[in-house]
Amino acid sequence: MSQFDLTDKVAIVTGSSRGIGLASAHDLAEHGAKVVISSRKQDACDTVAADLNAKYGEGTAIAIAANISDKVGLQHLVDETRTQFGRIDVLVCNAASNPYYGPQAGIADDQFRKILDNNIVSNHWLIQMVAPEMLQRGSGSIVIISSIGGLRGSPVIGAYCISKAADMQLARNLAVEFGPSGVRVNCIAPGLIKTDFARALWEDPQRIEAANTSVPLRRIGEPHEIAGAVVFLASPASSFMTGQTMVIDGGVTI
């Protein structure tokens, strides 16, 4: 049996109607997992779930819309997953917000709070909701999509960077708490990836020119290049790894 086999494991992936979340959902399904597609809009979730079911077999995916800012909605996501699939083995906290670009001095209070709430607090909520089952069972993998922004400063997306650094610490703290029960918590820190979420960055000609000349791999990343790491962290292949942050950035941070 492959170390990457996820047959009959159930994975919730937030923000999975596009970008890294969508690519991750496809790769998890390809390795045998049952996948819960979740984002703000039900119709977008339905489309992705239908695609997965058509490609990997009926019953592979279900669609449950949820806004990460809505704790009641997130609880519904978890409860409905258990109702339809019976269990939760993997949680991928991928959805995030970044409503502000510019120096820290210019960010409005509501923008700062939205970034912290959606990028940190919502992950805390979801983990609280799924962890008891995992801890009782003695197995489970939680994956938080962070960012290399959490490893360095930025004059443009400072608040986002602060939130992503906090996600790394959230993973470390919970890895210490959950480890004795066999539940793992890890982060992935992507560099600039060609997603709609990061469009404001990769559509900047100067930034792309810089990537093409200074990044060791001479380009920005694609969503599928992060999805493989999600499968690794969800699967038995990473069974001795917890509390860590995998940097996948084309070499930028070296």
C-alpha positions as protocol buffer text, in pm:
chain_id: "A"
residue {
  index: 1
  type: MET
  ca { x: 0 y: 0 z: 0 }
}
residue {
  index: 2
  type: SER
  ca { x: 128 y: 346 z: -90 }
}
residue {
  index: 3
  type: GLN
  ca { x: 233 y: 572 z: 197 }
}
residue {
  index: 4
  type: PHE
  ca { x: 19 y: 835 z: 29 }
}
residue {
  index: 5
  type: ASP
  ca { x: -295 y: 622 z: 25 }
}
residue {
  index: 6
  type: LEU
  ca { x: -599 y: 805 z: 167 }
}
residue {
  index: 7
  type: THR
  ca { x: -867 y: 551 z: 83 }
}
residue {
  index: 8
  type: ASP
  ca { x: -1187 y: 616 z: 281 }
}
residue {
  index: 9
  type: LYS
  ca { x: -1033 y: 905 z: 476 }
}
residue {
  index: 10
  type: VAL
  ca { x: -1260 y: 1210 z: 500 }
}
residue {
  index: 11
  type: ALA
  ca { x: -1110 y: 1553 z: 439 }
}
residue {
  index: 12
  type: ILE
  ca { x: -1264 y: 1897 z: 480 }
}
residue {
  index: 13
  type: VAL
  ca { x: -1094 y: 2161 z: 264 }
}
residue {
  index: 14
  type: THR
  ca { x: -1196 y: 2523 z: 316 }
}
residue {
  index: 15
  type: GLY
  ca { x: -1173 y: 2765 z: 27 }
}
residue {
  index: 16
  type: SER
  ca { x: -1177 y: 2468 z: -211 }
}
residue {
  index: 17
  type: SER
  ca { x: -1377 y: 2611 z: -500 }
}
residue {
  index: 18
  type: ARG
  ca { x: -1060 y: 2757 z: -655 }
}
residue {
  index: 19
  type: GLY
  ca { x: -686 y: 2800 z: -624 }
}
residue {
  index: 20
  type: ILE
  ca { x: -481 y: 2596 z: -379 }
}
residue {
  index: 21
  type: GLY
  ca { x: -792 y: 2458 z: -211 }
}
residue {
  index: 22
  type: LEU
  ca { x: -935 y: 2332 z: -540 }
}
residue {
  index: 23
  type: ALA
  ca { x: -606 y: 2170 z: -642 }
}
residue {
  index: 24
  type: SER
  ca { x: -575 y: 2010 z: -299 }
}
residue {
  index: 25
  type: ALA
  ca { x: -928 y: 1871 z: -313 }
}
residue {
  index: 26
  type: HIS
  ca { x: -854 y: 1708 z: -649 }
}
residue {
  index: 27
  type: ASP
  ca { x: -527 y: 1555 z: -530 }
}
residue {
  index: 28
  type: LEU
  ca { x: -681 y: 1427 z: -206 }
}
residue {
  index: 29
  type: ALA
  ca { x: -961 y: 1263 z: -405 }
}
residue {
  index: 30
  type: GLU
  ca { x: -711 y: 1116 z: -650 }
}
residue {
  index: 31
  type: HIS
  ca { x: -541 y: 944 z: -356 }
}
residue {
  index: 32
  type: GLY
  ca { x: -866 y: 794 z: -233 }
}
residue {
  index: 33
  type: ALA
  ca { x: -1006 y: 1048 z: 12 }
}
residue {
  index: 34
  type: LYS
  ca { x: -1365 y: 1155 z: 40 }
}
residue {
  index: 35
  type: VAL
  ca { x: -1360 y: 1533 z: 17 }
}
residue {
  index: 36
  type: VAL
  ca { x: -1586 y: 1805 z: 153 }
}
residue {
  index: 37
  type: ILE
  ca { x: -1580 y: 2110 z: -74 }
}
residue {
  index: 38
  type: SER
  ca { x: -1644 y: 2434 z: 111 }
}
residue {
  index: 39
  type: SER
  ca { x: -1634 y: 2803 z: 24 }
}
residue {
  index: 40
  type: ARG
  ca { x: -1874 y: 3093 z: 58 }
}
residue {
  index: 41
  type: LYS
  ca { x: -2096 y: 3016 z: -242 }
}
residue {
  index: 42
  type: GLN
  ca { x: -2293 y: 2692 z: -261 }
}
residue {
  index: 43
  type: ASP
  ca { x: -2313 y: 2690 z: -641 }
}
residue {
  index: 44
  type: ALA
  ca { x: -1934 y: 2710 z: -674 }
}
residue {
  index: 45
  type: CYS
  ca { x: -1898 y: 2424 z: -425 }
}
residue {
  index: 46
  type: ASP
  ca { x: -2159 y: 2218 z: -610 }
}
residue {
  index: 47
  type: THR
  ca { x: -1967 y: 2256 z: -937 }
}
residue {
  index: 48
  type: VAL
  ca { x: -1640 y: 2132 z: -786 }
}
residue {
  index: 49
  type: ALA
  ca { x: -1808 y: 1841 z: -607 }
}
residue {
  index: 50
  type: ALA
  ca { x: -1980 y: 1736 z: -929 }
}
residue {
  index: 51
  type: ASP
  ca { x: -1647 y: 1743 z: -1113 }
}
residue {
  index: 52
  type: LEU
  ca { x: -1482 y: 1527 z: -848 }
}
residue {
  index: 53
  type: ASN
  ca { x: -1767 y: 1278 z: -845 }
}
residue {
  index: 54
  type: ALA
  ca { x: -1758 y: 1253 z: -1223 }
}
residue {
  index: 55
  type: LYS
  ca { x: -1381 y: 1198 z: -1224 }
}
residue {
  index: 56
  type: TYR
  ca { x: -1328 y: 978 z: -918 }
}
residue {
  index: 57
  type: GLY
  ca { x: -1668 y: 814 z: -866 }
}
residue {
  index: 58
  type: GLU
  ca { x: -2003 y: 908 z: -716 }
}
residue {
  index: 59
  type: GLY
  ca { x: -1978 y: 967 z: -342 }
}
residue {
  index: 60
  type: THR
  ca { x: -1626 y: 1106 z: -358 }
}
residue {
  index: 61
  type: ALA
  ca { x: -1725 y: 1463 z: -277 }
}
residue {
  index: 62
  type: ILE
  ca { x: -1999 y: 1666 z: -115 }
}
residue {
  index: 63
  type: ALA
  ca { x: -2048 y: 2043 z: -118 }
}
residue {
  index: 64
  type: ILE
  ca { x: -2120 y: 2240 z: 200 }
}
residue {
  index: 65
  type: ALA
  ca { x: -2092 y: 2617 z: 174 }
}
residue {
  index: 66
  type: ALA
  ca { x: -1959 y: 2807 z: 475 }
}
residue {
  index: 67
  type: ASN
  ca { x: -1817 y: 3150 z: 541 }
}
residue {
  index: 68
  type: ILE
  ca { x: -1507 y: 3126 z: 761 }
}
residue {
  index: 69
  type: SER
  ca { x: -1617 y: 3438 z: 950 }
}
residue {
  index: 70
  type: ASP
  ca { x: -1938 y: 3263 z: 1064 }
}
residue {
  index: 71
  type: LYS
  ca { x: -1882 y: 3028 z: 1358 }
}
residue {
  index: 72
  type: VAL
  ca { x: -2233 y: 2883 z: 1331 }
}
residue {
  index: 73
  type: GLY
  ca { x: -2177 y: 2817 z: 963 }
}
residue {
  index: 74
  type: LEU
  ca { x: -1849 y: 2641 z: 1035 }
}
residue {
  index: 75
  type: GLN
  ca { x: -2017 y: 2423 z: 1296 }
}
residue {
  index: 76
  type: HIS
  ca { x: -2279 y: 2332 z: 1036 }
}
residue {
  index: 77
  type: LEU
  ca { x: -1998 y: 2239 z: 797 }
}
residue {
  index: 78
  type: VAL
  ca { x: -1850 y: 2002 z: 1054 }
}
residue {
  index: 79
  type: ASP
  ca { x: -2183 y: 1858 z: 1167 }
}
residue {
  index: 80
  type: GLU
  ca { x: -2306 y: 1799 z: 812 }
}
residue {
  index: 81
  type: THR
  ca { x: -1978 y: 1632 z: 719 }
}
residue {
  index: 82
  type: ARG
  ca { x: -2023 y: 1388 z: 1006 }
}
residue {
  index: 83
  type: THR
  ca { x: -2385 y: 1329 z: 907 }
}
residue {
  index: 84
  type: GLN
  ca { x: -2299 y: 1247 z: 546 }
}
residue {
  index: 85
  type: PHE
  ca { x: -1954 y: 1089 z: 575 }
}
residue {
  index: 86
  type: GLY
  ca { x: -1954 y: 970 z: 936 }
}
residue {
  index: 87
  type: ARG
  ca { x: -1616 y: 1103 z: 1042 }
}
residue {
  index: 88
  type: ILE
  ca { x: -1342 y: 1361 z: 981 }
}
residue {
  index: 89
  type: ASP
  ca { x: -982 y: 1247 z: 935 }
}
residue {
  index: 90
  type: VAL
  ca { x: -823 y: 1550 z: 771 }
}
residue {
  index: 91
  type: LEU
  ca { x: -885 y: 1923 z: 802 }
}
residue {
  index: 92
  type: VAL
  ca { x: -723 y: 2160 z: 555 }
}
residue {
  index: 93
  type: CYS
  ca { x: -758 y: 2522 z: 670 }
}
residue {
  index: 94
  type: ASN
  ca { x: -697 y: 2696 z: 338 }
}
residue {
  index: 95
  type: ALA
  ca { x: -949 y: 2983 z: 319 }
}
residue {
  index: 96
  type: ALA
  ca { x: -815 y: 3325 z: 415 }
}
residue {
  index: 97
  type: SER
  ca { x: -870 y: 3698 z: 366 }
}
residue {
  index: 98
  type: ASN
  ca { x: -654 y: 3994 z: 277 }
}
residue {
  index: 99
  type: PRO
  ca { x: -865 y: 4305 z: 217 }
}
residue {
  index: 100
  type: TYR
  ca { x: -578 y: 4555 z: 240 }
}
residue {
  index: 101
  type: TYR
  ca { x: -258 y: 4627 z: 49 }
}
residue {
  index: 102
  type: GLY
  ca { x: -31 y: 4902 z: 173 }
}
residue {
  index: 103
  type: PRO
  ca { x: 172 y: 5017 z: 473 }
}
residue {
  index: 104
  type: GLN
  ca { x: 60 y: 4908 z: 819 }
}
residue {
  index: 105
  type: ALA
  ca { x: -7 y: 5270 z: 918 }
}
residue {
  index: 106
  type: GLY
  ca { x: -289 y: 5292 z: 665 }
}
residue {
  index: 107
  type: ILE
  ca { x: -492 y: 4985 z: 757 }
}
residue {
  index: 108
  type: ALA
  ca { x: -839 y: 5045 z: 903 }
}
residue {
  index: 109
  type: ASP
  ca { x: -943 y: 4870 z: 1223 }
}
residue {
  index: 110
  type: ASP
  ca { x: -1212 y: 4667 z: 1052 }
}
residue {
  index: 111
  type: GLN
  ca { x: -966 y: 4548 z: 785 }
}
residue {
  index: 112
  type: PHE
  ca { x: -710 y: 4444 z: 1046 }
}
residue {
  index: 113
  type: ARG
  ca { x: -973 y: 4260 z: 1249 }
}
residue {
  index: 114
  type: LYS
  ca { x: -1106 y: 4083 z: 940 }
}
residue {
  index: 115
  type: ILE
  ca { x: -757 y: 3954 z: 855 }
}
residue {
  index: 116
  type: LEU
  ca { x: -694 y: 3831 z: 1209 }
}
residue {
  index: 117
  type: ASP
  ca { x: -1043 y: 3681 z: 1249 }
}
residue {
  index: 118
  type: ASN
  ca { x: -1051 y: 3503 z: 914 }
}
residue {
  index: 119
  type: ASN
  ca { x: -689 y: 3389 z: 905 }
}
residue {
  index: 120
  type: ILE
  ca { x: -637 y: 3290 z: 1268 }
}
residue {
  index: 121
  type: VAL
  ca { x: -956 y: 3276 z: 1473 }
}
residue {
  index: 122
  type: SER
  ca { x: -1154 y: 3081 z: 1211 }
}
residue {
  index: 123
  type: ASN
  ca { x: -878 y: 2818 z: 1200 }
}
residue {
  index: 124
  type: HIS
  ca { x: -892 y: 2797 z: 1580 }
}
residue {
  index: 125
  type: TRP
  ca { x: -1269 y: 2749 z: 1565 }
}
residue {
  index: 126
  type: LEU
  ca { x: -1256 y: 2474 z: 1304 }
}
residue {
  index: 127
  type: ILE
  ca { x: -979 y: 2289 z: 1480 }
}
residue {
  index: 128
  type: GLN
  ca { x: -1174 y: 2304 z: 1807 }
}
residue {
  index: 129
  type: MET
  ca { x: -1470 y: 2153 z: 1626 }
}
residue {
  index: 130
  type: VAL
  ca { x: -1289 y: 1860 z: 1464 }
}
residue {
  index: 131
  type: ALA
  ca { x: -1013 y: 1784 z: 1714 }
}
residue {
  index: 132
  type: PRO
  ca { x: -1215 y: 1605 z: 1987 }
}
residue {
  index: 133
  type: GLU
  ca { x: -1315 y: 1329 z: 1746 }
}
residue {
  index: 134
  type: MET
  ca { x: -956 y: 1292 z: 1620 }
}
residue {
  index: 135
  type: LEU
  ca { x: -814 y: 1287 z: 1973 }
}
residue {
  index: 136
  type: GLN
  ca { x: -1061 y: 1025 z: 2085 }
}
residue {
  index: 137
  type: ARG
  ca { x: -984 y: 809 z: 1782 }
}
residue {
  index: 138
  type: GLY
  ca { x: -608 y: 861 z: 1822 }
}
residue {
  index: 139
  type: SER
  ca { x: -544 y: 977 z: 1465 }
}
residue {
  index: 140
  type: GLY
  ca { x: -594 y: 1275 z: 1239 }
}
residue {
  index: 141
  type: SER
  ca { x: -408 y: 1538 z: 1041 }
}
residue {
  index: 142
  type: ILE
  ca { x: -469 y: 1912 z: 1045 }
}
residue {
  index: 143
  type: VAL
  ca { x: -305 y: 2124 z: 774 }
}
residue {
  index: 144
  type: ILE
  ca { x: -300 y: 2504 z: 785 }
}
residue {
  index: 145
  type: ILE
  ca { x: -210 y: 2692 z: 469 }
}
residue {
  index: 146
  type: SER
  ca { x: 11 y: 2973 z: 592 }
}
residue {
  index: 147
  type: SER
  ca { x: 252 y: 3180 z: 380 }
}
residue {
  index: 148
  type: ILE
  ca { x: 617 y: 3276 z: 357 }
}
residue {
  index: 149
  type: GLY
  ca { x: 479 y: 3616 z: 458 }
}
residue {
  index: 150
  type: GLY
  ca { x: 476 y: 3472 z: 809 }
}
residue {
  index: 151
  type: LEU
  ca { x: 855 y: 3436 z: 794 }
}
residue {
  index: 152
  type: ARG
  ca { x: 947 y: 3792 z: 700 }
}
residue {
  index: 153
  type: GLY
  ca { x: 820 y: 4147 z: 695 }
}
residue {
  index: 154
  type: SER
  ca { x: 640 y: 4328 z: 415 }
}
residue {
  index: 155
  type: PRO
  ca { x: 561 y: 4694 z: 343 }
}
residue {
  index: 156
  type: VAL
  ca { x: 253 y: 4588 z: 144 }
}
residue {
  index: 157
  type: ILE
  ca { x: 80 y: 4295 z: 318 }
}
residue {
  index: 158
  type: GLY
  ca { x: 202 y: 4339 z: 675 }
}
residue {
  index: 159
  type: ALA
  ca { x: -121 y: 4247 z: 853 }
}
residue {
  index: 160
  type: TYR
  ca { x: -155 y: 3936 z: 640 }
}
residue {
  index: 161
  type: CYS
  ca { x: 203 y: 3841 z: 730 }
}
residue {
  index: 162
  type: ILE
  ca { x: 124 y: 3885 z: 1099 }
}
residue {
  index: 163
  type: SER
  ca { x: -174 y: 3651 z: 1068 }
}
residue {
  index: 164
  type: LYS
  ca { x: 28 y: 3389 z: 884 }
}
residue {
  index: 165
  type: ALA
  ca { x: 304 y: 3395 z: 1143 }
}
residue {
  index: 166
  type: ALA
  ca { x: 34 y: 3334 z: 1404 }
}
residue {
  index: 167
  type: ASP
  ca { x: -88 y: 3031 z: 1206 }
}
residue {
  index: 168
  type: MET
  ca { x: 258 y: 2879 z: 1232 }
}
residue {
  index: 169
  type: GLN
  ca { x: 255 y: 2926 z: 1608 }
}
residue {
  index: 170
  type: LEU
  ca { x: -98 y: 2786 z: 1627 }
}
residue {
  index: 171
  type: ALA
  ca { x: 31 y: 2471 z: 1460 }
}
residue {
  index: 172
  type: ARG
  ca { x: 326 y: 2446 z: 1699 }
}
residue {
  index: 173
  type: ASN
  ca { x: 112 y: 2490 z: 2009 }
}
residue {
  index: 174
  type: LEU
  ca { x: -151 y: 2242 z: 1899 }
}
residue {
  index: 175
  type: ALA
  ca { x: 112 y: 1990 z: 1789 }
}
residue {
  index: 176
  type: VAL
  ca { x: 240 y: 1989 z: 2148 }
}
residue {
  index: 177
  type: GLU
  ca { x: -113 y: 1946 z: 2286 }
}
residue {
  index: 178
  type: PHE
  ca { x: -238 y: 1689 z: 2036 }
}
residue {
  index: 179
  type: GLY
  ca { x: 79 y: 1488 z: 1978 }
}
residue {
  index: 180
  type: PRO
  ca { x: 37 y: 1248 z: 2271 }
}
residue {
  index: 181
  type: SER
  ca { x: -295 y: 1140 z: 2120 }
}
residue {
  index: 182
  type: GLY
  ca { x: -152 y: 1081 z: 1773 }
}
residue {
  index: 183
  type: VAL
  ca { x: -306 y: 1387 z: 1605 }
}
residue {
  index: 184
  type: ARG
  ca { x: -71 y: 1594 z: 1390 }
}
residue {
  index: 185
  type: VAL
  ca { x: -83 y: 1966 z: 1305 }
}
residue {
  index: 186
  type: ASN
  ca { x: 136 y: 2121 z: 1036 }
}
residue {
  index: 187
  type: CYS
  ca { x: 156 y: 2430 z: 816 }
}
residue {
  index: 188
  type: ILE
  ca { x: 246 y: 2491 z: 455 }
}
residue {
  index: 189
  type: ALA
  ca { x: 404 y: 2825 z: 368 }
}
residue {
  index: 190
  type: PRO
  ca { x: 369 y: 2890 z: -5 }
}
residue {
  index: 191
  type: GLY
  ca { x: 551 y: 3164 z: -188 }
}
residue {
  index: 192
  type: LEU
  ca { x: 370 y: 3359 z: -457 }
}
residue {
  index: 193
  type: ILE
  ca { x: 123 y: 3122 z: -627 }
}
residue {
  index: 194
  type: LYS
  ca { x: -85 y: 3199 z: -935 }
}
residue {
  index: 195
  type: THR
  ca { x: -429 y: 3208 z: -773 }
}
residue {
  index: 196
  type: ASP
  ca { x: -718 y: 3454 z: -784 }
}
residue {
  index: 197
  type: PHE
  ca { x: -646 y: 3532 z: -418 }
}
residue {
  index: 198
  type: ALA
  ca { x: -296 y: 3658 z: -503 }
}
residue {
  index: 199
  type: ARG
  ca { x: -392 y: 3821 z: -832 }
}
residue {
  index: 200
  type: ALA
  ca { x: -304 y: 4171 z: -708 }
}
residue {
  index: 201
  type: LEU
  ca { x: 51 y: 4050 z: -655 }
}
residue {
  index: 202
  type: TRP
  ca { x: 118 y: 3836 z: -961 }
}
residue {
  index: 203
  type: GLU
  ca { x: -50 y: 4081 z: -1198 }
}
residue {
  index: 204
  type: ASP
  ca { x: 207 y: 4341 z: -1090 }
}
residue {
  index: 205
  type: PRO
  ca { x: 458 y: 4347 z: -1380 }
}
residue {
  index: 206
  type: GLN
  ca { x: 745 y: 4453 z: -1154 }
}
residue {
  index: 207
  type: ARG
  ca { x: 678 y: 4171 z: -911 }
}
residue {
  index: 208
  type: ILE
  ca { x: 661 y: 3911 z: -1187 }
}
residue {
  index: 209
  type: GLU
  ca { x: 979 y: 4049 z: -1342 }
}
residue {
  index: 210
  type: ALA
  ca { x: 1148 y: 4020 z: -1003 }
}
residue {
  index: 211
  type: ALA
  ca { x: 1027 y: 3661 z: -967 }
}
residue {
  index: 212
  type: ASN
  ca { x: 1149 y: 3571 z: -1312 }
}
residue {
  index: 213
  type: THR
  ca { x: 1496 y: 3710 z: -1243 }
}
residue {
  index: 214
  type: SER
  ca { x: 1561 y: 3659 z: -870 }
}
residue {
  index: 215
  type: VAL
  ca { x: 1365 y: 3352 z: -758 }
}
residue {
  index: 216
  type: PRO
  ca { x: 1598 y: 3050 z: -786 }
}
residue {
  index: 217
  type: LEU
  ca { x: 1339 y: 2864 z: -995 }
}
residue {
  index: 218
  type: ARG
  ca { x: 1279 y: 3182 z: -1198 }
}
residue {
  index: 219
  type: ARG
  ca { x: 899 y: 3177 z: -1177 }
}
residue {
  index: 220
  type: ILE
  ca { x: 601 y: 3187 z: -943 }
}
residue {
  index: 221
  type: GLY
  ca { x: 422 y: 2870 z: -834 }
}
residue {
  index: 222
  type: GLU
  ca { x: 106 y: 2694 z: -948 }
}
residue {
  index: 223
  type: PRO
  ca { x: -170 y: 2564 z: -716 }
}
residue {
  index: 224
  type: HIS
  ca { x: -98 y: 2197 z: -792 }
}
residue {
  index: 225
  type: GLU
  ca { x: 255 y: 2247 z: -661 }
}
residue {
  index: 226
  type: ILE
  ca { x: 113 y: 2310 z: -315 }
}
residue {
  index: 227
  type: ALA
  ca { x: -152 y: 2037 z: -338 }
}
residue {
  index: 228
  type: GLY
  ca { x: 110 y: 1763 z: -337 }
}
residue {
  index: 229
  type: ALA
  ca { x: 233 y: 1883 z: 2 }
}
residue {
  index: 230
  type: VAL
  ca { x: -125 y: 1876 z: 132 }
}
residue {
  index: 231
  type: VAL
  ca { x: -152 y: 1510 z: 32 }
}
residue {
  index: 232
  type: PHE
  ca { x: 182 y: 1438 z: 199 }
}
residue {
  index: 233
  type: LEU
  ca { x: 75 y: 1599 z: 527 }
}
residue {
  index: 234
  type: ALA
  ca { x: -266 y: 1431 z: 519 }
}
residue {
  index: 235
  type: SER
  ca { x: -124 y: 1086 z: 454 }
}
residue {
  index: 236
  type: PRO
  ca { x: 78 y: 826 z: 645 }
}
residue {
  index: 237
  type: ALA
  ca { x: 384 y: 944 z: 452 }
}
residue {
  index: 238
  type: SER
  ca { x: 419 y: 1227 z: 705 }
}
residue {
  index: 239
  type: SER
  ca { x: 330 y: 1021 z: 1014 }
}
residue {
  index: 240
  type: PHE
  ca { x: 635 y: 1140 z: 1212 }
}
residue {
  index: 241
  type: MET
  ca { x: 593 y: 1508 z: 1125 }
}
residue {
  index: 242
  type: THR
  ca { x: 406 y: 1758 z: 1340 }
}
residue {
  index: 243
  type: GLY
  ca { x: 431 y: 2122 z: 1441 }
}
residue {
  index: 244
  type: GLN
  ca { x: 632 y: 2207 z: 1131 }
}
residue {
  index: 245
  type: THR
  ca { x: 603 y: 2458 z: 849 }
}
residue {
  index: 246
  type: MET
  ca { x: 685 y: 2336 z: 499 }
}
residue {
  index: 247
  type: VAL
  ca { x: 817 y: 2621 z: 286 }
}
residue {
  index: 248
  type: ILE
  ca { x: 731 y: 2585 z: -84 }
}
residue {
  index: 249
  type: ASP
  ca { x: 841 y: 2905 z: -255 }
}
residue {
  index: 250
  type: GLY
  ca { x: 1071 y: 2827 z: -547 }
}
residue {
  index: 251
  type: GLY
  ca { x: 1364 y: 2912 z: -324 }
}
residue {
  index: 252
  type: VAL
  ca { x: 1270 y: 3272 z: -242 }
}
residue {
  index: 253
  type: THR
  ca { x: 1346 y: 3254 z: 129 }
}
residue {
  index: 254
  type: ILE
  ca { x: 1690 y: 3096 z: 90 }
}
